Amino acid sequence: WDLVEKDHKTHKVFEEKIREKLAPFRDIPILFISALVKTRIFKAMETALDVYKNMFQRIPTARLNEVMQAAIEKSPPPAVRGKYIKIKYITQLPTKTPVFAFFCNYPTDIRPPYMNYLENQLRKNYSLSGVPIKLVFRKK
């Protein structure tokens, strides 16, 4: 970043290019630091510690279900082969990185676009910035 010719738009242009290359991962913090001027070095450490803290947070099942069931009601999973998918409840599994188990009647019929919707809702409602999360769907 120290070697880049900068103007008032450089930061945004570089961030857009990086996000384009990282797509579909949108929730990754991007910081530009300077070793010469020593700008944003502490911000980089703060951000790394925040991501680390987010990785180990536990979300109570009751709160998780309350928020996610509202999102599911707002935009229910599409029917597949004439079958309506009903997500009964959600829980966070006790793993090193956040894994969320969705219990439903037809777990194999959940398609990637709906999985992305659920992941985005989790990230929107909980502090999971920069944390890799996994969704698993199980039969209930």
Coordinates of N, CA and C in Angstrom, one line a residue:
W1 N 0.8 -1.2 0.0 CA 0.0 0.0 0.0 C 0.9 1.2 0.0
D2 N 2.1 1.1 0.6 CA 3.0 2.3 0.6 C 3.5 2.6 -0.8
L3 N 3.5 1.7 -1.7 CA 4.1 1.9 -3.1 C 3.0 2.4 -4.1
V4 N 1.7 2.4 -3.7 CA 0.7 2.7 -4.6 C 0.5 4.2 -4.7
E5 N 0.3 4.7 -5.9 CA 0.0 6.1 -6.1 C -1.5 6.3 -5.7
K6 N -1.7 7.2 -4.8 CA -3.1 7.4 -4.3 C -3.7 8.7 -4.6
D7 N -5.1 8.6 -4.8 CA -5.9 9.8 -4.8 C -7.1 9.6 -3.9
H8 N -8.1 10.4 -4.0 CA -9.3 10.2 -3.1 C -10.1 9.0 -3.4
K9 N -9.9 8.3 -4.5 CA -10.7 7.1 -4.9 C -10.0 5.8 -4.8
T10 N -8.7 5.9 -4.6 CA -7.8 4.7 -4.7 C -8.3 3.6 -3.7
H11 N -8.6 4.0 -2.5 CA -9.0 3.1 -1.4 C -10.2 2.3 -1.9
K12 N -11.2 3.0 -2.4 CA -12.4 2.3 -2.8 C -12.2 1.4 -4.0
V13 N -11.4 1.9 -5.0 CA -11.1 1.1 -6.2 C -10.4 -0.2 -5.8
F14 N -9.4 -0.1 -5.0 CA -8.7 -1.4 -4.6 C -9.6 -2.3 -3.8
E15 N -10.4 -1.7 -2.9 CA -11.3 -2.6 -2.1 C -12.3 -3.3 -3.0
E16 N -12.8 -2.6 -4.0 CA -13.8 -3.3 -4.9 C -13.1 -4.4 -5.7
K17 N -11.8 -4.2 -6.1 CA -11.1 -5.2 -6.9 C -10.8 -6.4 -6.0
I18 N -10.5 -6.2 -4.7 CA -10.2 -7.3 -3.8 C -11.5 -8.0 -3.6
R19 N -12.6 -7.3 -3.3 CA -13.9 -8.0 -3.0 C -14.4 -8.8 -4.3
E20 N -14.1 -8.3 -5.4 CA -14.4 -9.0 -6.7 C -13.7 -10.3 -6.8
K21 N -12.4 -10.3 -6.4 CA -11.6 -11.5 -6.4 C -12.0 -12.5 -5.3
L22 N -12.5 -12.0 -4.2 CA -12.9 -12.8 -3.1 C -14.3 -13.3 -3.2
A23 N -15.1 -12.8 -4.1 CA -16.5 -13.2 -4.3 C -16.6 -14.8 -4.3
P24 N -17.5 -15.3 -3.7 CA -18.7 -14.8 -3.0 C -18.6 -14.4 -1.6
F25 N -17.3 -14.4 -1.0 CA -17.1 -14.1 0.4 C -17.1 -12.6 0.5
R26 N -18.2 -12.1 1.1 CA -18.3 -10.6 1.2 C -18.0 -10.1 2.6
D27 N -18.0 -11.0 3.5 CA -17.9 -10.6 4.9 C -16.5 -10.7 5.5
I28 N -15.5 -10.3 4.7 CA -14.1 -10.4 5.1 C -13.7 -8.9 5.3
P29 N -13.1 -8.6 6.5 CA -12.6 -7.3 6.7 C -11.4 -7.0 5.8
I30 N -11.4 -5.8 5.2 CA -10.2 -5.4 4.4 C -9.7 -4.1 4.9
L31 N -8.4 -4.2 5.2 CA -7.7 -3.0 5.8 C -6.5 -2.7 5.0
F32 N -6.2 -1.4 4.8 CA -5.0 -1.0 4.1 C -4.1 -0.4 5.2
I33 N -2.9 -1.0 5.4 CA -2.0 -0.4 6.4 C -0.7 0.1 5.7
S34 N 0.0 0.9 6.4 CA 1.3 1.5 5.9 C 2.4 1.1 6.9
A35 N 3.4 0.5 6.4 CA 4.5 0.2 7.3 C 5.4 1.4 7.4
L36 N 5.5 2.2 6.4 CA 6.3 3.4 6.4 C 5.8 4.5 7.4
V37 N 4.5 4.8 7.3 CA 3.9 5.8 8.1 C 3.3 5.2 9.3
K38 N 3.2 3.9 9.4 CA 2.6 3.2 10.5 C 1.1 3.6 10.8
T39 N 0.4 3.6 9.7 CA -1.1 3.9 9.9 C -1.8 2.6 9.9
R40 N -2.9 2.6 10.7 CA -3.8 1.5 10.8 C -3.2 0.2 11.2
I41 N -2.0 0.2 11.8 CA -1.4 -1.1 12.3 C -2.2 -1.6 13.5
F42 N -2.5 -0.7 14.4 CA -3.3 -1.1 15.6 C -4.7 -1.5 15.2
K43 N -5.3 -0.9 14.1 CA -6.6 -1.3 13.6 C -6.6 -2.7 13.1
A44 N -5.4 -3.1 12.4 CA -5.3 -4.5 11.9 C -5.3 -5.5 13.1
M45 N -4.6 -5.2 14.2 CA -4.6 -6.1 15.3 C -6.0 -6.1 16.0
E46 N -6.7 -5.0 16.1 CA -8.0 -4.9 16.7 C -9.0 -5.8 15.9
T47 N -8.9 -5.6 14.6 CA -9.8 -6.4 13.7 C -9.5 -7.9 13.8
A48 N -8.2 -8.3 13.8 CA -7.9 -9.7 14.0 C -8.4 -10.3 15.3
L49 N -8.3 -9.5 16.4 CA -8.8 -9.9 17.7 C -10.3 -10.0 17.7
D50 N -11.0 -9.1 17.0 CA -12.5 -9.1 16.8 C -12.9 -10.4 16.1
V51 N -12.2 -10.7 15.0 CA -12.6 -11.9 14.3 C -12.4 -13.2 15.1
Y52 N -11.3 -13.2 15.9 CA -11.0 -14.3 16.7 C -12.0 -14.5 17.8
K53 N -12.5 -13.3 18.4 CA -13.5 -13.4 19.4 C -14.8 -13.8 18.8
N54 N -15.2 -13.4 17.6 CA -16.4 -13.8 16.9 C -16.4 -15.3 16.6
M55 N -15.2 -15.9 16.4 CA -15.2 -17.3 16.0 C -15.6 -18.2 17.2
F56 N -15.4 -17.7 18.4 CA -15.7 -18.5 19.5 C -17.0 -18.2 20.2
Q57 N -17.8 -17.3 19.6 CA -19.1 -16.9 20.3 C -20.1 -18.1 20.2
R58 N -20.9 -18.2 21.2 CA -22.0 -19.2 21.2 C -23.3 -18.5 21.2
I59 N -24.2 -18.9 20.3 CA -25.5 -18.2 20.2 C -26.5 -19.2 20.8
P60 N -27.2 -18.8 21.9 CA -28.2 -19.7 22.5 C -29.2 -20.1 21.5
T61 N -29.6 -21.4 21.6 CA -30.6 -22.0 20.6 C -31.9 -21.2 20.6
A62 N -32.4 -20.8 21.7 CA -33.7 -20.1 21.7 C -33.6 -18.8 20.9
R63 N -32.5 -18.0 21.1 CA -32.3 -16.7 20.4 C -32.1 -17.0 18.9
L64 N -31.3 -18.0 18.6 CA -31.0 -18.4 17.2 C -32.3 -18.7 16.5
N65 N -33.2 -19.5 17.1 CA -34.4 -19.9 16.5 C -35.4 -18.7 16.3
E66 N -35.4 -17.9 17.3 CA -36.3 -16.7 17.3 C -36.0 -15.8 16.0
V67 N -34.7 -15.5 15.9 CA -34.3 -14.7 14.8 C -34.4 -15.4 13.4
M68 N -33.9 -16.6 13.4 CA -33.8 -17.3 12.1 C -35.2 -17.8 11.6
Q69 N -36.1 -18.1 12.5 CA -37.4 -18.5 12.1 C -38.2 -17.3 11.5
A70 N -37.9 -16.1 12.1 CA -38.5 -14.9 11.5 C -38.0 -14.7 10.0
A71 N -36.7 -14.9 9.8 CA -36.1 -14.8 8.5 C -36.7 -15.9 7.5
I72 N -36.9 -17.1 8.1 CA -37.4 -18.2 7.2 C -38.9 -17.9 6.9
E73 N -39.6 -17.4 7.8 CA -41.0 -17.1 7.5 C -41.1 -15.9 6.5
K74 N -40.2 -15.0 6.6 CA -40.2 -13.9 5.6 C -39.9 -14.4 4.2
S75 N -39.0 -15.4 4.1 CA -38.6 -15.9 2.8 C -38.4 -17.4 3.0
P76 N -39.5 -18.2 2.8 CA -39.4 -19.7 3.1 C -38.7 -20.4 1.9
P77 N -38.1 -21.5 2.2 CA -37.4 -22.3 1.2 C -38.4 -22.7 0.1
P78 N -37.9 -22.6 -1.2 CA -38.8 -23.0 -2.3 C -39.1 -24.5 -2.3
A79 N -40.3 -24.8 -2.8 CA -40.7 -26.2 -2.9 C -39.9 -26.9 -3.9
V80 N -39.6 -28.1 -3.7 CA -38.8 -28.9 -4.6 C -39.7 -30.2 -4.9
R81 N -39.9 -30.4 -6.2 CA -40.7 -31.6 -6.7 C -42.1 -31.6 -6.0
G82 N -42.6 -30.5 -5.7 CA -43.9 -30.4 -5.1 C -43.9 -30.5 -3.6
K83 N -42.8 -30.7 -3.0 CA -42.7 -30.9 -1.6 C -42.3 -29.6 -0.9
Y84 N -43.0 -29.2 0.2 CA -42.6 -28.0 0.9 C -41.6 -28.3 2.0
I85 N -40.6 -27.6 2.0 CA -39.5 -27.8 3.0 C -39.9 -27.0 4.3
K86 N -39.9 -27.7 5.4 CA -40.2 -27.0 6.7 C -38.9 -27.1 7.6
I87 N -38.3 -26.0 7.9 CA -37.2 -26.0 8.9 C -37.8 -25.9 10.3
K88 N -37.6 -26.9 11.1 CA -38.2 -27.0 12.4 C -37.5 -26.2 13.4
Y89 N -36.1 -26.4 13.5 CA -35.4 -25.6 14.4 C -33.9 -25.6 14.0
I90 N -33.1 -24.7 14.7 CA -31.7 -24.4 14.3 C -31.0 -24.4 15.7
T91 N -29.8 -25.0 15.6 CA -28.9 -25.0 16.8 C -27.5 -24.8 16.3
Q92 N -26.6 -24.3 17.2 CA -25.2 -24.2 16.9 C -24.5 -25.4 17.5
L93 N -23.7 -26.1 16.7 CA -23.0 -27.3 17.2 C -21.7 -26.9 18.0
P94 N -21.3 -27.7 18.9 CA -20.1 -27.4 19.7 C -18.8 -27.7 19.0
T95 N -18.4 -26.9 18.1 CA -17.2 -27.1 17.2 C -16.3 -25.9 17.4
K96 N -15.1 -26.0 16.9 CA -14.1 -24.9 16.9 C -14.6 -23.7 16.2
T97 N -15.0 -23.9 14.9 CA -15.6 -22.8 14.2 C -17.1 -22.9 14.1
P98 N -17.8 -21.9 14.0 CA -19.3 -21.9 14.0 C -19.9 -22.9 13.0
V99 N -20.6 -23.8 13.4 CA -21.4 -24.7 12.6 C -22.8 -24.7 13.1
F100 N -23.8 -24.4 12.1 CA -25.2 -24.3 12.5 C -25.9 -25.5 11.8
A101 N -26.7 -26.2 12.7 CA -27.5 -27.3 12.2 C -28.9 -26.9 12.0
F102 N -29.5 -27.1 10.8 CA -30.8 -26.8 10.5 C -31.6 -28.1 10.4
F103 N -32.6 -28.3 11.2 CA -33.3 -29.6 11.2 C -34.6 -29.4 10.4
C104 N -34.8 -30.2 9.4 CA -35.9 -30.0 8.5 C -36.4 -31.3 7.9
N105 N -37.5 -31.3 7.2 CA -38.1 -32.5 6.7 C -37.4 -33.1 5.5
Y106 N -36.8 -32.2 4.6 CA -36.2 -32.7 3.4 C -34.8 -32.0 3.3
P107 N -33.8 -32.4 4.1 CA -32.5 -31.7 4.1 C -31.7 -31.7 2.8
T108 N -31.9 -32.8 2.0 CA -31.1 -32.9 0.8 C -31.7 -31.9 -0.3
D109 N -32.9 -31.4 -0.1 CA -33.5 -30.6 -1.1 C -33.2 -29.1 -0.9
I110 N -32.5 -28.7 0.1 CA -32.1 -27.3 0.3 C -31.1 -27.0 -0.8
R111 N -31.3 -26.0 -1.6 CA -30.4 -25.6 -2.7 C -29.4 -24.5 -2.2
P112 N -28.3 -24.4 -2.9 CA -27.3 -23.4 -2.5 C -27.7 -21.9 -2.4
P113 N -28.6 -21.4 -3.3 CA -29.1 -20.1 -3.1 C -29.8 -19.8 -1.8
Y114 N -30.6 -20.8 -1.4 CA -31.2 -20.7 -0.1 C -30.3 -20.8 1.1
M115 N -29.3 -21.7 0.9 CA -28.2 -21.8 1.9 C -27.5 -20.4 2.1
N116 N -27.2 -19.8 1.0 CA -26.6 -18.5 1.0 C -27.5 -17.4 1.7
Y117 N -28.8 -17.5 1.5 CA -29.7 -16.6 2.1 C -29.6 -16.8 3.7
L118 N -29.6 -18.1 4.1 CA -29.6 -18.4 5.5 C -28.2 -17.9 6.1
E119 N -27.1 -18.1 5.4 CA -25.8 -17.7 5.9 C -25.8 -16.1 6.0
N120 N -26.4 -15.5 5.0 CA -26.4 -14.0 5.1 C -27.2 -13.5 6.2
Q121 N -28.3 -14.2 6.5 CA -29.2 -13.8 7.7 C -28.4 -14.0 9.0
L122 N -27.7 -15.1 9.1 CA -26.9 -15.3 10.3 C -25.8 -14.2 10.4
R123 N -25.2 -13.8 9.4 CA -24.1 -12.8 9.4 C -24.7 -11.4 9.7
K124 N -25.9 -11.2 9.2 CA -26.6 -9.9 9.4 C -27.0 -9.7 10.8
N125 N -27.5 -10.8 11.5 CA -28.0 -10.7 12.8 C -27.1 -11.0 14.0
Y126 N -25.9 -11.6 13.6 CA -24.9 -11.9 14.7 C -23.5 -11.5 14.2
S127 N -22.7 -11.2 15.2 CA -21.3 -10.8 14.9 C -20.5 -11.9 14.4
L128 N -20.5 -12.2 13.1 CA -19.7 -13.3 12.5 C -18.8 -12.8 11.4
S129 N -18.5 -11.5 11.5 CA -17.7 -10.9 10.4 C -16.3 -11.5 10.4
G130 N -15.9 -12.0 9.2 CA -14.6 -12.6 9.0 C -14.5 -14.0 9.4
V131 N -15.5 -14.6 10.0 CA -15.5 -15.9 10.5 C -16.1 -16.9 9.5
P132 N -15.4 -18.0 9.2 CA -15.9 -19.0 8.3 C -17.0 -19.8 9.0
I133 N -18.2 -19.8 8.5 CA -19.3 -20.6 9.1 C -19.8 -21.7 8.2
K134 N -20.3 -22.7 8.8 CA -20.8 -23.9 8.0 C -22.2 -24.1 8.4
L135 N -23.1 -24.4 7.4 CA -24.4 -24.8 7.6 C -24.6 -26.3 7.3
V136 N -25.2 -27.0 8.2 CA -25.5 -28.4 7.9 C -27.0 -28.6 8.0
F137 N -27.6 -29.5 7.2 CA -29.0 -29.7 7.2 C -29.2 -31.2 7.5
R138 N -30.1 -31.4 8.5 CA -30.3 -32.7 9.0 C -31.8 -33.0 9.0
K139 N -32.1 -34.3 8.9 CA -33.5 -34.8 8.9 C -34.1 -34.7 10.3
K140 N -35.3 -34.2 10.4 CA -36.0 -34.1 11.7 C -37.3 -34.8 11.5

